[in-house]
Amino acid sequence: MKTIGKLAQSLNLNVETIRFYEREGLITQPTKPISGYRQYDETIAGQLRFITKAKMLGFTLKEIKSLMSMDNDCAKVELLSRQKLAIIREKISDLQRLEKVIVDMTNTCIQNDDPTYCPIIDALK
Amino acid sequence: MKTIGKLAQSLNLNVETIRFYEREGLITQPTKPISGYRQYDETIAGQLRFITKAKMLGFTLKEIKSLMSMDNDCAKVELLSRQKLAIIREKISDLQRLEKVIVDMTNTCIQNDDPTYCPIIDALK
DNA sequence: ATTGACTCTGTACTTATGTACGGAGTTTAG
DNA sequence: CTAAACTCCGTACATAAGTACAGAGTCAAT
């Protein structure tokens, strides 16, 4: 059993972040003995690692809470993952379109000798 | 000359948004006659269109303010665009990596017959 | 037993980009 | 002339995901 500071250190999280996750109902309540200091066991450490990994995959805290409550209902989990996948793919193609527009714009700059005129600014007008 | 409501309507913007941009110093101050009602000319409409387009390219309001103050210094504008481009490209490859991880995870779900176990949840633990 | 480090709760602040609202003044249509 | 519609300003609220702080209590080491 660890106090919040030790737990935070071992997981490389901020103490406030752990308390925030508790307030948000993402982790189960740790036992609190007489003193009032939270005591964390390995279960909660595991939940926090789960949250961290899911966050890296682009899930929001809200979705992660949902994922955790689905427990092991694979069909539901798969659906949520596929939805996330669709969003990620959409973001990728949005960004690729942007990329092309900006590349085109900056290329027109290169051939420009007039210091008082910018084709990018012009394109945006 | 238009009042704020007409301008907002013609640009498909919210009245509050225009005032917000004014507070943030993104557009020049409109003239205000005796009554106190702002009167907008075509110059400001143009600035607002510029902001809208630049926003679509992924520039933040802060960057847009910066872009506008560079006026036509093409070298500076090009630099900012290239920086934005680098960020967009980084985001794309981040997302592509995520995409792969999620695809792999969801694929393992398909071959799973056990309703009490989910490989995705397992992968996140 | 004291000091420093740690933790508690509750609240406020952060960033970015707006939106909404209250109460007052103005303009316009009928 | 009156009522509806519009505008003003200043402030608060919204989202997401935390971070910071104040004031009080507790624990561990010397």
CSV table of C-alpha atoms (C1' of nucleotides) in Angstrom, one decimal:
chain,number,residue,atom,x,y,z
A,1,MET,CA,0.0,0.0,0.0
A,2,LYS,CA,1.3,3.4,-1.0
A,3,THR,CA,0.4,7.0,-0.2
A,4,ILE,CA,-0.6,9.2,-3.0
A,5,GLY,CA,2.9,10.8,-3.3
A,6,LYS,CA,4.7,7.5,-3.7
A,7,LEU,CA,2.1,6.2,-6.1
A,8,ALA,CA,2.3,9.4,-8.2
A,9,GLN,CA,6.1,9.0,-8.3
A,10,SER,CA,6.0,5.4,-9.3
A,11,LEU,CA,3.6,6.0,-12.2
A,12,ASN,CA,5.2,9.3,-13.2
A,13,LEU,CA,1.9,11.2,-12.6
A,14,ASN,CA,1.1,14.3,-10.7
A,15,VAL,CA,-0.5,13.9,-7.3
A,16,GLU,CA,-3.2,16.4,-8.3
A,17,THR,CA,-3.9,14.4,-11.4
A,18,ILE,CA,-4.6,11.2,-9.4
A,19,ARG,CA,-7.0,13.1,-7.1
A,20,PHE,CA,-8.6,14.6,-10.2
A,21,TYR,CA,-9.2,11.1,-11.6
A,22,GLU,CA,-10.7,10.1,-8.3
A,23,ARG,CA,-13.1,13.1,-8.4
A,24,GLU,CA,-14.0,12.2,-11.9
A,25,GLY,CA,-14.8,8.7,-10.9
A,26,LEU,CA,-12.2,7.1,-13.1
A,27,ILE,CA,-10.5,5.1,-10.4
A,28,THR,CA,-12.1,3.3,-7.4
A,29,GLN,CA,-11.9,5.0,-4.1
A,30,PRO,CA,-8.8,4.1,-2.1
A,31,THR,CA,-9.2,2.9,1.5
A,32,LYS,CA,-8.7,5.7,4.0
A,33,PRO,CA,-7.7,4.7,7.5
A,34,ILE,CA,-8.2,6.9,10.6
A,35,SER,CA,-5.7,9.5,9.6
A,36,GLY,CA,-7.5,10.2,6.3
A,37,TYR,CA,-4.5,9.5,4.1
A,38,ARG,CA,-5.4,7.5,1.0
A,39,GLN,CA,-3.8,4.1,0.8
A,40,TYR,CA,-3.4,2.7,-2.8
A,41,ASP,CA,-3.1,-0.9,-3.7
A,42,GLU,CA,-1.9,-2.5,-6.9
A,43,THR,CA,-5.5,-2.6,-8.3
A,44,ILE,CA,-5.6,1.2,-8.5
A,45,ALA,CA,-2.1,1.4,-9.9
A,46,GLY,CA,-3.3,-0.9,-12.7
A,47,GLN,CA,-6.3,1.3,-13.3
A,48,LEU,CA,-4.0,4.3,-13.6
A,49,ARG,CA,-1.8,2.6,-16.0
A,50,PHE,CA,-4.8,1.6,-18.1
A,51,ILE,CA,-5.9,5.3,-18.2
A,52,THR,CA,-2.4,6.4,-19.2
A,53,LYS,CA,-2.2,3.9,-22.1
A,54,ALA,CA,-5.8,4.6,-23.3
A,55,LYS,CA,-5.0,8.3,-23.2
A,56,MET,CA,-2.0,7.7,-25.5
A,57,LEU,CA,-4.3,6.0,-28.0
A,58,GLY,CA,-6.4,9.2,-28.1
A,59,PHE,CA,-9.3,8.2,-25.9
A,60,THR,CA,-10.8,11.0,-23.8
A,61,LEU,CA,-11.2,10.5,-20.1
A,62,LYS,CA,-15.0,10.2,-20.7
A,63,GLU,CA,-14.4,7.4,-23.2
A,64,ILE,CA,-11.9,5.8,-20.9
A,65,LYS,CA,-14.4,5.8,-18.1
A,66,SER,CA,-16.8,4.2,-20.5
A,67,LEU,CA,-14.2,1.6,-21.6
A,68,MET,CA,-13.5,0.7,-18.0
A,69,SER,CA,-17.2,0.2,-17.2
A,70,MET,CA,-17.6,-2.1,-20.2
A,71,ASP,CA,-15.2,-4.3,-18.4
A,72,ASN,CA,-14.8,-7.1,-20.8
A,73,ASP,CA,-17.7,-6.8,-23.1
A,74,CYS,CA,-15.7,-7.2,-26.2
A,75,ALA,CA,-18.3,-6.2,-28.7
A,76,LYS,CA,-18.9,-2.8,-27.0
A,77,VAL,CA,-15.2,-2.2,-26.6
A,78,GLU,CA,-14.6,-3.0,-30.3
A,79,LEU,CA,-17.3,-0.6,-31.3
A,80,LEU,CA,-15.9,2.2,-29.3
A,81,SER,CA,-12.4,1.5,-30.8
A,82,ARG,CA,-13.8,1.5,-34.3
A,83,GLN,CA,-15.5,4.8,-33.7
A,84,LYS,CA,-12.2,6.2,-32.4
A,85,LEU,CA,-10.5,4.8,-35.4
A,86,ALA,CA,-12.9,6.5,-37.8
A,87,ILE,CA,-12.3,9.8,-36.0
A,88,ILE,CA,-8.6,9.3,-36.2
A,89,ARG,CA,-8.8,8.5,-39.9
A,90,GLU,CA,-10.9,11.6,-40.6
A,91,LYS,CA,-8.4,13.7,-38.7
A,92,ILE,CA,-5.6,12.3,-40.8
A,93,SER,CA,-7.2,13.1,-44.1
A,94,ASP,CA,-8.2,16.6,-42.9
A,95,LEU,CA,-4.6,17.2,-42.0
A,96,GLN,CA,-3.4,15.8,-45.3
A,97,ARG,CA,-5.6,18.2,-47.2
A,98,LEU,CA,-4.3,21.0,-45.1
A,99,GLU,CA,-0.8,19.9,-45.7
A,100,LYS,CA,-1.3,20.1,-49.4
A,101,VAL,CA,-2.7,23.6,-49.3
A,102,ILE,CA,0.1,24.9,-47.1
A,103,VAL,CA,2.8,23.2,-49.3
A,104,ASP,CA,1.3,24.8,-52.4
A,105,MET,CA,1.2,28.2,-50.7
A,106,THR,CA,4.7,28.1,-49.4
A,107,ASN,CA,6.0,27.0,-52.8
A,108,THR,CA,4.6,30.1,-54.4
A,109,CYS,CA,6.7,32.1,-51.9
A,110,ILE,CA,9.9,30.7,-53.1
A,111,GLN,CA,9.6,32.1,-56.6
A,112,ASN,CA,8.6,35.5,-55.2
A,113,ASP,CA,11.2,38.3,-55.3
A,114,ASP,CA,9.0,41.2,-54.3
A,115,PRO,CA,9.6,41.8,-50.6
A,116,THR,CA,6.5,43.9,-50.3
A,117,TYR,CA,4.1,41.2,-51.4
A,118,CYS,CA,3.3,37.7,-50.1
A,119,PRO,CA,1.4,35.1,-52.0
A,120,ILE,CA,0.3,33.3,-48.8
A,121,ILE,CA,-1.2,36.4,-47.4
A,122,ASP,CA,-2.8,37.1,-50.7
A,123,ALA,CA,-4.3,33.5,-50.8
A,124,LEU,CA,-5.9,34.1,-47.5
A,125,LYS,CA,-7.6,37.3,-48.5
B,1,MET,CA,-21.3,50.4,-43.6
B,2,LYS,CA,-22.9,47.6,-41.7
B,3,THR,CA,-23.9,47.1,-38.1
B,4,ILE,CA,-22.5,44.1,-36.3
B,5,GLY,CA,-25.6,42.0,-36.8
B,6,LYS,CA,-25.6,42.5,-40.6
B,7,LEU,CA,-21.9,41.9,-40.8
B,8,ALA,CA,-22.2,38.7,-38.8
B,9,GLN,CA,-25.0,37.4,-41.0
B,10,SER,CA,-23.1,38.2,-44.2
B,11,LEU,CA,-20.0,36.4,-43.0
B,12,ASN,CA,-21.8,33.6,-41.3
B,13,LEU,CA,-20.2,34.4,-38.0
B,14,ASN,CA,-21.7,34.9,-34.5
B,15,VAL,CA,-22.0,38.5,-33.3
B,16,GLU,CA,-20.3,37.5,-30.1
B,17,THR,CA,-17.4,36.1,-32.1
B,18,ILE,CA,-16.8,39.3,-33.9
B,19,ARG,CA,-16.8,41.2,-30.6
B,20,PHE,CA,-14.4,38.6,-29.2
B,21,TYR,CA,-12.0,39.1,-32.1
B,22,GLU,CA,-12.2,42.8,-31.5
B,23,ARG,CA,-11.4,42.3,-27.8
B,24,GLU,CA,-8.5,40.1,-28.8
B,25,GLY,CA,-7.1,42.7,-31.1
B,26,LEU,CA,-7.5,40.6,-34.3
B,27,ILE,CA,-9.5,43.2,-36.2
B,28,THR,CA,-9.2,47.0,-36.3
B,29,GLN,CA,-11.6,49.0,-34.2
B,30,PRO,CA,-14.7,49.9,-36.2
B,31,THR,CA,-15.8,53.6,-36.1
B,32,LYS,CA,-18.5,54.3,-33.6
B,33,PRO,CA,-20.7,57.3,-34.2
B,34,ILE,CA,-22.7,59.2,-31.6
B,35,SER,CA,-25.1,56.3,-30.9
B,36,GLY,CA,-22.3,53.9,-29.9
B,37,TYR,CA,-23.2,51.3,-32.5
B,38,ARG,CA,-20.2,49.9,-34.4
B,39,GLN,CA,-20.1,50.6,-38.1
B,40,TYR,CA,-18.2,48.1,-40.2
B,41,ASP,CA,-16.6,48.7,-43.6
B,42,GLU,CA,-15.3,46.3,-46.2
B,43,THR,CA,-11.8,46.4,-44.7
B,44,ILE,CA,-12.9,44.7,-41.5
B,45,ALA,CA,-15.0,42.2,-43.4
B,46,GLY,CA,-11.9,41.3,-45.3
B,47,GLN,CA,-10.0,40.8,-42.1
B,48,LEU,CA,-12.7,38.6,-40.8
B,49,ARG,CA,-12.6,36.5,-44.0
B,50,PHE,CA,-8.8,36.3,-43.6
B,51,ILE,CA,-9.2,35.0,-40.1
B,52,THR,CA,-11.8,32.4,-41.1
B,53,LYS,CA,-9.6,31.0,-43.9
B,54,ALA,CA,-6.4,31.0,-41.8
B,55,LYS,CA,-8.3,29.2,-39.0
B,56,MET,CA,-9.3,26.5,-41.5
B,57,LEU,CA,-5.7,26.0,-42.3
B,58,GLY,CA,-5.0,25.2,-38.7
B,59,PHE,CA,-3.5,28.5,-37.6
B,60,THR,CA,-4.4,29.6,-34.0
B,61,LEU,CA,-5.8,33.0,-33.4
B,62,LYS,CA,-2.5,34.0,-31.9
B,63,GLU,CA,-0.7,32.9,-35.0
B,64,ILE,CA,-3.3,34.7,-37.2
B,65,LYS,CA,-2.7,37.9,-35.3
B,66,SER,CA,1.0,37.4,-35.9
B,67,LEU,CA,0.4,36.7,-39.6
B,68,MET,CA,-1.7,39.8,-40.0
B,69,SER,CA,0.9,42.0,-38.3
B,70,MET,CA,3.6,40.6,-40.7
B,71,ASP,CA,1.6,42.2,-43.4
B,72,ASN,CA,3.5,41.2,-46.5
B,73,ASP,CA,6.9,40.2,-45.2
B,74,CYS,CA,6.9,37.0,-47.2
B,75,ALA,CA,10.0,35.5,-45.6
B,76,LYS,CA,8.3,35.7,-42.1
B,77,VAL,CA,5.0,34.4,-43.4
B,78,GLU,CA,6.7,31.5,-45.1
B,79,LEU,CA,8.6,30.6,-42.0
B,80,LEU,CA,5.4,30.5,-39.9
B,81,SER,CA,3.7,28.4,-42.6
B,82,ARG,CA,6.6,26.0,-42.7
B,83,GLN,CA,6.4,25.7,-38.9
B,84,LYS,CA,2.7,25.0,-39.1
B,85,LEU,CA,3.4,22.5,-41.8
B,86,ALA,CA,5.9,20.6,-39.6
B,87,ILE,CA,3.4,20.5,-36.8
B,88,ILE,CA,0.7,19.2,-39.1
B,89,ARG,CA,3.0,16.5,-40.5
B,90,GLU,CA,4.0,15.4,-37.0
B,91,LYS,CA,0.3,15.2,-36.1
B,92,ILE,CA,-0.3,13.1,-39.1
B,93,SER,CA,2.4,10.6,-38.3
B,94,ASP,CA,1.3,10.4,-34.7
B,95,LEU,CA,-2.2,9.6,-35.8
B,96,GLN,CA,-1.0,7.1,-38.3
B,97,ARG,CA,0.8,5.3,-35.6
B,98,LEU,CA,-2.3,5.3,-33.4
B,99,GLU,CA,-4.3,4.1,-36.3
B,100,LYS,CA,-2.1,1.1,-36.6
B,101,VAL,CA,-2.2,0.2,-32.9
B,102,ILE,CA,-6.0,0.4,-32.8
B,103,VAL,CA,-6.4,-1.5,-36.0
B,104,ASP,CA,-4.3,-4.3,-34.6
B,105,MET,CA,-6.2,-4.3,-31.4
B,106,THR,CA,-9.6,-4.4,-33.0
B,107,ASN,CA,-8.5,-7.2,-35.3
B,108,THR,CA,-7.8,-9.4,-32.3
B,109,CYS,CA,-11.3,-8.8,-31.2
B,110,ILE,CA,-12.8,-10.4,-34.3
B,111,GLN,CA,-11.3,-13.8,-33.6
B,112,ASN,CA,-12.4,-13.7,-30.0
B,113,ASP,CA,-15.3,-15.9,-29.1
B,114,ASP,CA,-15.2,-15.6,-25.3
B,115,PRO,CA,-17.8,-13.0,-24.3
B,116,THR,CA,-16.1,-12.5,-20.9
B,117,TYR,CA,-12.8,-11.5,-22.2
B,118,CYS,CA,-11.6,-8.6,-24.4
B,119,PRO,CA,-8.2,-8.5,-26.0
B,120,ILE,CA,-8.4,-4.7,-26.2
B,121,ILE,CA,-9.0,-4.2,-22.6
B,122,ASP,CA,-6.2,-6.7,-22.0
B,123,ALA,CA,-3.8,-4.8,-24.2
B,124,LEU,CA,-4.4,-1.7,-22.2
B,125,LYS,CA,-3.7,-3.3,-18.9
C,1,DA,C1',9.2,17.2,20.9
C,2,DT,C1',10.0,19.8,17.1
C,3,DT,C1',10.7,20.4,12.3
C,4,DG,C1',10.1,19.4,7.6
C,5,DA,C1',7.7,16.7,4.4
C,6,DC,C1',3.6,15.0,3.3
C,7,DT,C1',-1.5,14.9,2.8
C,8,DC,C1',-6.3,16.6,3.4
C,9,DT,C1',-10.4,19.4,1.4
C,10,DG,C1',-12.3,22.9,-1.3
C,11,DT,C1',-11.8,26.3,-4.5
C,12,DA,C1',-9.8,29.0,-8.1
C,13,DC,C1',-6.9,29.2,-12.1
C,14,DT,C1',-5.1,27.7,-16.7
C,15,DT,C1',-5.5,27.6,-22.3
C,16,DA,C1',-8.2,28.3,-26.6
C,17,DT,C1',-12.1,29.7,-28.6
C,18,DG,C1',-15.8,31.2,-28.2
C,19,DT,C1',-21.2,31.6,-26.1
C,20,DA,C1',-24.6,33.3,-23.1
C,21,DC,C1',-26.7,36.6,-20.2
C,22,DG,C1',-28.4,40.8,-17.7
C,23,DG,C1',-29.7,45.3,-17.7
C,24,DA,C1',-29.5,49.4,-20.2
C,25,DG,C1',-29.7,52.3,-24.3
C,26,DT,C1',-30.9,52.9,-29.6
C,27,DT,C1',-33.1,52.3,-33.9
C,28,DT,C1',-36.7,51.1,-36.9
C,29,DA,C1',-41.3,49.5,-38.5
C,30,DG,C1',-46.0,50.2,-38.2
D,1,DC,C1',-45.4,57.0,-30.5
D,2,DT,C1',-44.7,52.5,-29.1
D,3,DA,C1',-43.1,47.9,-29.3
D,4,DA,C1',-39.9,44.9,-31.3
D,5,DA,C1',-35.4,44.2,-32.6
D,6,DC,C1',-31.0,45.5,-32.3
D,7,DT,C1',-26.7,46.9,-29.9
D,8,DC,C1',-23.9,48.2,-25.9
D,9,DC,C1',-20.7,46.6,-21.9
D,10,DG,C1',-19.1,43.6,-18.6
D,11,DT,C1',-19.1,39.4,-16.7
D,12,DA,C1',-19.9,34.5,-16.3
D,13,DC,C1',-20.1,30.1,-18.5
D,14,DA,C1',-18.7,26.2,-21.6
D,15,DT,C1',-15.1,22.3,-22.8
D,16,DA,C1',-11.0,19.1,-21.6
D,17,DA,C1',-7.7,17.9,-18.7
D,18,DG,C1',-5.6,19.1,-15.4
D,19,DT,C1',-2.6,22.6,-12.0
D,20,DA,C1',-2.2,25.6,-8.0
D,21,DC,C1',-3.0,27.3,-3.7
D,22,DA,C1',-4.6,28.2,1.2
D,23,DG,C1',-5.1,26.6,5.6
D,24,DA,C1',-5.3,22.7,8.4
D,25,DG,C1',-4.0,18.2,9.9
D,26,DT,C1',-0.5,14.1,10.1
D,27,DC,C1',3.6,11.5,9.8
D,28,DA,C1',8.7,10.5,10.2
D,29,DA,C1',13.2,11.6,11.5
D,30,DT,C1',16.3,13.7,14.6
